[in-house]
Amino acid sequence: METASALVFTEDIDKNYKRIKQLPKFSAEELERRRKIYLNRKREEMGRHLSFYCPRCRENVTSLLDSLILQSALRGKMTPEEACENFKLSHYRHIHTDYESELFSVEEKVQDYYSEELCPKYDYGRCQVMLEAFQKSIKYTKQKAKIKARCNKKAKRLIREDFSQKMDEEQEEHSGRIKNFQSP
């Protein structure tokens, strides 16, 4: 196997040192590749930080890589601890409460009203515009906020129950180890 080598004269290096120093260390493509690797690594680290064991699901829960909570934590809009608490609350709200079904119920009522009541009176395009306007309205937003607040309250209660119980079990296990410990 042949290797390429070059003769370098120290006089040339000394004479062109300033020009050599100004040359970029990496090409634009290499810099972009490194930036992506760095961001992916940070995203994976934060994703691991947000993961937790859910006693109700009996499995480890991890954040999706495109989750809003993960993105907010990566951008520094919240601390990793706040992100972890918000992720836990979000998991409990979506999985262990009726949040999804209640939101679906509201959506269904709105869709039914607009399709059954208004569409016969108006053309489909106007009906869709009216539906989108209502979905952006304050009344609709308040309905969703009430559902979210109610489900957050329930989720927080469930988290306290599950994790205080887990803490109690860990304390019992720890105290059992202390009782069974025999000094030499």
C-alpha positions in Angstrom: 0.0 0.0 0.0 1.4 3.3 -1.0 1.0 6.5 0.9 1.3 10.0 -0.4 3.8 12.3 1.2 5.0 15.8 0.6 8.1 17.6 1.4 7.4 20.7 3.4 9.9 23.5 3.7 9.8 25.4 7.0 10.7 28.6 5.2 7.5 28.3 3.2 5.5 27.7 6.3 7.1 30.7 8.1 6.6 33.0 5.1 2.9 32.0 4.6 1.9 31.4 8.2 -0.7 34.1 8.3 -2.4 32.9 5.1 -2.3 29.3 6.4 -3.8 30.3 9.7 -6.7 32.0 7.9 -7.7 28.9 6.0 -10.9 27.3 7.3 -10.3 24.2 9.4 -13.4 22.5 8.0 -15.5 22.9 4.9 -19.0 24.2 5.1 -20.4 20.6 4.5 -18.2 19.2 7.3 -19.3 22.0 9.7 -23.0 21.2 8.9 -22.4 17.5 9.4 -20.7 18.1 12.7 -23.5 20.4 13.8 -26.2 17.8 13.0 -24.2 15.1 14.9 -23.9 17.5 17.9 -27.7 18.3 17.8 -28.7 14.7 17.5 -26.4 13.8 20.4 -27.9 16.6 22.6 -31.4 15.5 21.5 -30.7 11.9 22.5 -29.1 12.9 25.8 -32.1 15.1 26.7 -34.5 12.3 25.6 -32.7 9.9 28.0 -33.0 12.5 30.7 -36.7 12.9 30.2 -37.4 9.1 30.2 -38.8 7.6 33.4 -40.4 4.4 34.6 -44.2 4.6 34.8 -45.5 2.4 37.6 -49.0 2.4 36.0 -47.8 1.3 32.5 -45.1 -0.8 34.1 -42.6 0.3 31.4 -40.0 2.9 30.6 -41.5 5.9 28.9 -39.4 8.0 26.6 -40.0 11.2 24.8 -40.4 11.4 21.1 -37.5 13.1 19.4 -39.8 15.8 17.9 -41.8 16.5 21.1 -42.5 20.1 22.0 -41.2 19.6 25.6 -37.9 18.1 24.3 -37.5 21.0 21.8 -38.2 23.6 24.5 -35.6 22.0 26.8 -33.0 21.9 24.0 -33.6 25.6 23.2 -33.2 26.5 26.8 -36.8 27.7 27.3 -37.1 25.4 30.3 -34.6 23.6 32.5 -34.1 19.8 32.2 -35.9 19.3 35.5 -38.9 21.4 34.4 -38.9 19.5 31.1 -38.9 16.1 33.0 -41.8 17.2 35.2 -43.8 18.5 32.2 -43.1 15.3 30.3 -44.2 13.2 33.2 -47.4 15.3 33.5 -48.0 15.1 29.8 -47.7 11.3 29.8 -50.1 10.9 32.7 -52.6 13.4 31.2 -52.6 11.7 27.8 -52.4 8.1 28.9 -53.9 7.8 32.3 -56.8 10.3 32.2 -59.7 10.8 29.8 -58.0 13.8 28.2 -57.9 12.3 24.7 -61.5 11.0 24.7 -62.8 14.3 26.1 -61.0 16.3 23.4 -62.2 13.9 20.8 -65.8 14.3 22.1 -65.6 18.1 21.8 -64.1 17.8 18.3 -66.8 15.4 17.3 -69.6 17.7 18.6 -68.1 20.7 16.7 -67.7 18.6 13.5 -71.3 17.3 13.8 -72.7 20.8 14.4 -70.9 22.2 11.4 -71.7 19.3 9.1 -75.3 18.6 10.1 -76.5 22.1 11.0 -74.6 24.5 8.8 -73.5 22.6 5.8 -77.1 22.1 4.4 -77.5 25.9 4.7 -74.1 26.8 3.2 -71.7 25.4 0.6 -69.0 23.0 1.9 -66.1 25.6 1.4 -67.9 28.2 3.5 -68.7 25.6 6.1 -65.0 24.6 6.4 -64.0 28.3 6.8 -66.6 28.7 9.6 -65.4 25.5 11.3 -61.8 26.7 11.2 -62.8 30.1 12.5 -64.6 28.5 15.4 -61.7 26.2 16.2 -59.5 29.3 16.5 -62.1 31.1 18.6 -61.8 31.9 22.3 -64.8 29.7 23.3 -63.3 26.6 21.7 -59.9 27.4 23.2 -61.5 27.8 26.7 -63.3 24.5 26.3 -60.0 22.7 25.6 -58.2 24.6 28.4 -60.8 23.5 30.9 -60.4 19.9 29.8 -56.6 20.2 30.0 -56.8 21.8 33.5 -59.2 19.1 34.8 -57.0 16.3 33.4 -53.8 18.0 34.7 -55.3 18.0 38.2 -56.1 14.4 38.0 -52.7 13.5 36.4 -50.9 15.4 39.2 -52.8 13.4 41.8 -52.0 10.2 40.1 -48.3 11.1 39.9 -48.2 11.9 43.6 -49.9 8.6 44.4 -47.6 6.6 42.2 -44.3 8.2 43.0 -45.0 8.6 46.8 -45.8 4.9 46.8 -42.6 4.2 44.9 -40.7 6.3 47.4 -42.3 4.4 50.3 -41.3 1.1 48.7 -37.7 2.3 48.2 -37.5 3.5 51.8 -38.8 0.1 53.0 -36.3 -1.7 50.9 -33.5 0.5 52.1 -34.5 0.1 55.8 -34.7 -3.7 55.2 -31.2 -3.7 53.9 -30.0 -1.7 57.0 -31.7 -4.1 59.4 -30.2 -7.1 57.6 -26.7 -5.5 57.5 -24.3 -7.2 59.9 -21.2 -5.4 60.8 -18.0 -7.5 60.6 
